[in-house]
Coordinates of C-alpha atoms in Angstrom, one line a residue:
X1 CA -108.1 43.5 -5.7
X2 CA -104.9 45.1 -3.6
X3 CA -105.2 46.0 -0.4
X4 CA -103.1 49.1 0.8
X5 CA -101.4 48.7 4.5
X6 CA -99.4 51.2 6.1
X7 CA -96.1 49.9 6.9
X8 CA -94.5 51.0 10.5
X9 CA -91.5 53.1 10.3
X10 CA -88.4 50.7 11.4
X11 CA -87.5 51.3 15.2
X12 CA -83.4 51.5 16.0
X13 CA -82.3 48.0 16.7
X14 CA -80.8 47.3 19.9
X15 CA -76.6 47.1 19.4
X16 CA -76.8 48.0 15.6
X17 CA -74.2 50.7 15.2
X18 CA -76.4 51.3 11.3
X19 CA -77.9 54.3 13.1
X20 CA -75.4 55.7 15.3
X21 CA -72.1 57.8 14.4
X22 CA -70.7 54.6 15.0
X23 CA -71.2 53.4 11.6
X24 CA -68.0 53.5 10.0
X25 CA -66.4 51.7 12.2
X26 CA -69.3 48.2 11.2
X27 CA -69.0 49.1 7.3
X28 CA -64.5 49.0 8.1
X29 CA -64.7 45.7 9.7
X30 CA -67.2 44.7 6.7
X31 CA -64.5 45.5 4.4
X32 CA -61.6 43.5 6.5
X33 CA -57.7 44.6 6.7
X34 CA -57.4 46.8 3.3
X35 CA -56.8 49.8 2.4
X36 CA -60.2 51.3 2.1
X37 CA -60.8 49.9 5.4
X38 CA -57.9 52.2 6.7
X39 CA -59.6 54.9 5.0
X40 CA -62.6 54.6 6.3
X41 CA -60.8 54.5 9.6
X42 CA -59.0 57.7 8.9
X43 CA -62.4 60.1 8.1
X44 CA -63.4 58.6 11.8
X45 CA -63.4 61.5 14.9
X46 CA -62.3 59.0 17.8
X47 CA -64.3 61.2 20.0
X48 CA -67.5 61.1 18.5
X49 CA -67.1 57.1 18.9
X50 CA -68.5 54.9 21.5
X51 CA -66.4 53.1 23.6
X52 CA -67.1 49.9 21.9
X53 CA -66.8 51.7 18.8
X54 CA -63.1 53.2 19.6
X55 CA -62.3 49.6 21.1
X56 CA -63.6 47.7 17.7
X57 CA -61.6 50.4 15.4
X58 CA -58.4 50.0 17.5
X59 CA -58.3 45.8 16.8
X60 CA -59.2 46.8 12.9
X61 CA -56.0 48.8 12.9
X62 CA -53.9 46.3 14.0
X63 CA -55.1 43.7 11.6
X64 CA -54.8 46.2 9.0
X65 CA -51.2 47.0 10.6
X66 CA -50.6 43.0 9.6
X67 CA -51.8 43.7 6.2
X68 CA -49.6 46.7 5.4
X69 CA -46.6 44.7 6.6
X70 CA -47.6 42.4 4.0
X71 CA -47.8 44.5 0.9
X72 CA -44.3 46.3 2.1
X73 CA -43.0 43.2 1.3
X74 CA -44.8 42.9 -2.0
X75 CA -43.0 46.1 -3.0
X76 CA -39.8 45.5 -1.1
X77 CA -39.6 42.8 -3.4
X78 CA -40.4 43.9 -6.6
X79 CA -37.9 47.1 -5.9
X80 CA -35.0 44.4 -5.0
X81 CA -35.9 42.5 -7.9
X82 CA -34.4 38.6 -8.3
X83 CA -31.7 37.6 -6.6
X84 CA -28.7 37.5 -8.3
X85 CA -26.2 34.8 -8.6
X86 CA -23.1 37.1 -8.4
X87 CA -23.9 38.6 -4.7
X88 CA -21.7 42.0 -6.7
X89 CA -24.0 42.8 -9.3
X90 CA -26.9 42.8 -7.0
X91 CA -27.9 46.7 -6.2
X92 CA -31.3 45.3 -5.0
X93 CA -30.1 46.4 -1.0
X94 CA -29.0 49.5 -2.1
X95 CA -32.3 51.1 -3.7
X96 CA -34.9 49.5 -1.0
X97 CA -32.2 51.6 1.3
X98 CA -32.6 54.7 0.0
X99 CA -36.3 54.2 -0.4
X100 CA -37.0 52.8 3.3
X101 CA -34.1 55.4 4.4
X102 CA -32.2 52.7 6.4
X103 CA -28.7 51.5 6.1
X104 CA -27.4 48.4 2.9
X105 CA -27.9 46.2 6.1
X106 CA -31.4 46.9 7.3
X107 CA -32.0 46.7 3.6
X108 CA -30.8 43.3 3.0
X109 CA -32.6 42.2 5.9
X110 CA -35.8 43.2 4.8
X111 CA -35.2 41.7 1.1
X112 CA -34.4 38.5 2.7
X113 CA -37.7 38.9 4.7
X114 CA -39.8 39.8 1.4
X115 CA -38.0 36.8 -0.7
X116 CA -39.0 34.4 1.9
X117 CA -42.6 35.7 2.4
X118 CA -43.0 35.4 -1.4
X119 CA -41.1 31.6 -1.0
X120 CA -40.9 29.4 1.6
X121 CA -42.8 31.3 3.8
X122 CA -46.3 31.7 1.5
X123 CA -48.7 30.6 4.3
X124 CA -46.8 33.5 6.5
X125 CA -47.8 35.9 4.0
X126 CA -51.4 35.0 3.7
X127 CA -51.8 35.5 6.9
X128 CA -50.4 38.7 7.1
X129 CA -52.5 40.1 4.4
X130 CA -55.6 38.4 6.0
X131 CA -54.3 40.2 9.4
X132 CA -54.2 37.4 11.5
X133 CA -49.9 37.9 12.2
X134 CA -48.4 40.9 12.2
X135 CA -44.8 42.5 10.9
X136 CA -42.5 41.5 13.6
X137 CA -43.8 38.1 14.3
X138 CA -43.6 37.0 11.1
X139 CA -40.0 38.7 11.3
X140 CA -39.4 36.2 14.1
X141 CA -40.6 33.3 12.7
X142 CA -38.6 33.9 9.8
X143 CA -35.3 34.0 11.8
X144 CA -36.1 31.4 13.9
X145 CA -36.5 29.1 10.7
X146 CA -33.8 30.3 8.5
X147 CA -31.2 27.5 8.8
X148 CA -33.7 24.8 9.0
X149 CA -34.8 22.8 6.5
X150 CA -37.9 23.5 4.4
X151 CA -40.3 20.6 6.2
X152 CA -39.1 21.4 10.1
X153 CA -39.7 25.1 8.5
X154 CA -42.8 24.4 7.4
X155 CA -44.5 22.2 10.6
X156 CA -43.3 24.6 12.8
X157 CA -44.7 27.7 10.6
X158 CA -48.3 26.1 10.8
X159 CA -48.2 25.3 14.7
X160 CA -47.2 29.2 14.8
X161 CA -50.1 30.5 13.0
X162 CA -52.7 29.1 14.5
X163 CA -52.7 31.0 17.5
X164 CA -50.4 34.5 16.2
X165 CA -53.8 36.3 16.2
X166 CA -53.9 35.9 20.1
X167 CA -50.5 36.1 20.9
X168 CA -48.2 39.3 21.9
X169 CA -44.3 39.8 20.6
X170 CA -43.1 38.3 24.0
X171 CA -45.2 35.1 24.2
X172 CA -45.6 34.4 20.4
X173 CA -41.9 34.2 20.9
X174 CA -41.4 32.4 23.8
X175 CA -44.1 29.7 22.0
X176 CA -41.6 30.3 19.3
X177 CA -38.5 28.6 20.9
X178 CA -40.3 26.0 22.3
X179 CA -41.8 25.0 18.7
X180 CA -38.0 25.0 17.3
X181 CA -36.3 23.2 20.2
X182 CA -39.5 20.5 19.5
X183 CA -39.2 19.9 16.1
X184 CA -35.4 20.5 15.4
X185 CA -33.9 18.3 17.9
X186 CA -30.5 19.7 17.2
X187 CA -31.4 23.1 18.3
X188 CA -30.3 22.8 21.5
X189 CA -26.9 22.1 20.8
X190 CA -26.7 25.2 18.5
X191 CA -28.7 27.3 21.5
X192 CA -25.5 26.2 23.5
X193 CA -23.0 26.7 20.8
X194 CA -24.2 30.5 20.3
X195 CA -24.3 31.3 23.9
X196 CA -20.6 30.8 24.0
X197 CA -20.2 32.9 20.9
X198 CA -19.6 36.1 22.9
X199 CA -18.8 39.0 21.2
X200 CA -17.8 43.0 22.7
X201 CA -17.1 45.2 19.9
X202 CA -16.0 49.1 19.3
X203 CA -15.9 50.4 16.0
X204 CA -15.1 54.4 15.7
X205 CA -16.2 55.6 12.4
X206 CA -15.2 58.7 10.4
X207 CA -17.8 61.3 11.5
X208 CA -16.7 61.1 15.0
X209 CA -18.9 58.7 16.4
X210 CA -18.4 54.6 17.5
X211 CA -20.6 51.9 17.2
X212 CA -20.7 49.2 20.3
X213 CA -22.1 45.9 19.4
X214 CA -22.8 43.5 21.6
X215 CA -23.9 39.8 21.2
X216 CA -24.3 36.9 24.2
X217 CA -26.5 35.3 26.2
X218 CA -30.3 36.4 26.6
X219 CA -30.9 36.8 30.0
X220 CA -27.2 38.8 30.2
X221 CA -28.3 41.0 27.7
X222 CA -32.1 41.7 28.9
X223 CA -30.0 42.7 32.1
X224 CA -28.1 45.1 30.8
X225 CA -31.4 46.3 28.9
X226 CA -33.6 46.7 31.9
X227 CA -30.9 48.9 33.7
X228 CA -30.7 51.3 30.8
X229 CA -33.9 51.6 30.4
X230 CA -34.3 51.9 34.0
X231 CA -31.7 54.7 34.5
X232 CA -32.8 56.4 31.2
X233 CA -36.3 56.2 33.0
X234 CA -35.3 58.0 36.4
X235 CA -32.3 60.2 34.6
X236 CA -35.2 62.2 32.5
X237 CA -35.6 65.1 35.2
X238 CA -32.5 66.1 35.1
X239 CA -30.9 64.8 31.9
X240 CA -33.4 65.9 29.2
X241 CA -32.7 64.6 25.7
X242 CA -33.9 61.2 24.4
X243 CA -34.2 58.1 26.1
X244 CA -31.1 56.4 23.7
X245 CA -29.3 59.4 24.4
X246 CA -30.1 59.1 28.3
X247 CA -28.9 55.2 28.3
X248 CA -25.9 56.1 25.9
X249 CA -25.0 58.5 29.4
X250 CA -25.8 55.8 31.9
X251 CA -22.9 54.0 29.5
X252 CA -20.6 57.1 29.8
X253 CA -21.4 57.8 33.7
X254 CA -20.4 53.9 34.7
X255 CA -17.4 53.7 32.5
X256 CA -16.1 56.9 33.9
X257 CA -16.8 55.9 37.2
X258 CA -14.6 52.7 36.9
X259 CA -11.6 54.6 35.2
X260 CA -11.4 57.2 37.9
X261 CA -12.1 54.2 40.8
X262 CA -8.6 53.6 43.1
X263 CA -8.7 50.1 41.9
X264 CA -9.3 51.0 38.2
X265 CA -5.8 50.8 36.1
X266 CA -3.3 53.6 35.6
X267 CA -0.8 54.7 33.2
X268 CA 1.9 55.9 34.5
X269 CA 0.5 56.1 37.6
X270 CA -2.3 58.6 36.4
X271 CA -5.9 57.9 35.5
X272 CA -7.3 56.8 32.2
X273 CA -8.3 59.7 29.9
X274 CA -9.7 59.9 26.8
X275 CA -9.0 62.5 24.4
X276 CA -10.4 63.0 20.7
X277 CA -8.9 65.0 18.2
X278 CA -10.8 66.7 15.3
X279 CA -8.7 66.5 12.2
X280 CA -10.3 69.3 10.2
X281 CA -9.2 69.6 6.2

């Protein structure tokens, strides 16, 4: 013989998010760094979120950040294809350029990238799909490891990943140098050697604009960051324009300043000028 009870309807429990507008956000982090993940995401209104809601979906993001970095290497790979023995029958730079819309050299960067993801790096790639290192870490690491050999490469990648999760561009790198200069005794002597390999260079191009590249040591360089961005910064009011555009004129303003100084050098006795001519067809 049964006997019929009345069950109780369920009350709301207490920091469950299954009954709240917030439930997106606990069926995304369910579903880990993917895709559907991000589209959950996407459907979300940020303002009908809680705070801890918002806070939760802004950490998904980034993992899944990580994991989209990942499968652009997938394709960036399969679009470059092999690498080819004769470095002049390989094309493979040329068509992830015009699909990225970068230069051949941004190009060849990435495929380098994506080939050692898929390679030496494996354990880097994991973990970007699993979203526990994002794009431009694992960019670093992969510089940082590129002329060492595969078991240096190798120790230093897994003392790297265990904390990339926590870690921000500027620390993961400073943990970075320290990990290389560890295990690769002969890294400081190379640190040395490229600190001395100084290079100023000015290359005018067809279209009427020049390229400046420069290349030395960190700190000099981070200087001469700081400042532009610093005058680009305060310049805003009464410059306008973009911020590159602002530090290109902070460029222009000093160098014109020095030409025109009394101690600057003359031609002639006259002031350095310089004058560009448009040779239309």
């Amino acid at each position: 013989m049964f006997e019929t009870v009345a069950l109780a309807e369920p009350e709301e429990p207490a920091g469950d998010w299954t009954f709240t507008p917030d439930w997106p956000v606990l069926m995304a982090e369910g579903l880990g760094p993917t895709g559907e993940a991000l589209n959950v995401l996407s459907g979300c209104d940020p303002a009908g979120l809680s705070e801890a809601a918002r806070t939760s979906a802004l950490s998904q993001l980034a993992g899944i950040d990580a994991h989209l970095g990942a499968v652009r290497a997938r394709f960036t790979n399969a679009v470059a294809g092999p690498k080819r023995d004769e470095p002049h029958e390989d094309w493979g730079a040329h068509e992830v350029a015009v699909s990225s819309r970068c230069s051949v050299y941004a190009a060849d960067r990435q495929i380098e990238f994506a080939r050692a993801l898929a390679g030496r790096l494996s354990k880097t790639f994991d973990a970007m799909e699993a979203g526990r290192i994002n794009y431009p870490q694992a960019l670093a690491l992969f510089e940082a490891v590129a002329p060492l050999e595969d078991e240096v490469a190798w120790q230093i990648e897994e003392n790297m990943l265990r904390y990339a999760w926590r870690q921000d561009l500027t620390k993961f790198k400073i943990c970075l140098r320290r990990w290389v200069a560890r295990e690769d005794p002969p890294f400081s002597a190379r640190s040395q050697a490229a600190r001395q390999d100084i290079a100023v260079v000015h290359t005018p191009l067809d279209d009427g604009t020049g390229e400046l590249y420069i290349r030395g040591p960190l700190e000099q360089t981070t200087a001469i960051d700081l400042a532009l961005t610093a005058y680009a910064k305060t310049a805003k009011p009464t410059h306008g324009g973009t911020a590159e555009g602002r530090k290109l004129a902070g460029l222009v303003q000093w160098a014109e300043n020095y030409l025109t100084a009394p101690d600057a050098p003359r031609r002639h006795g006259r002031a350095s000028t310089v004058t560009m001519t448009n040779d239309a067809p």
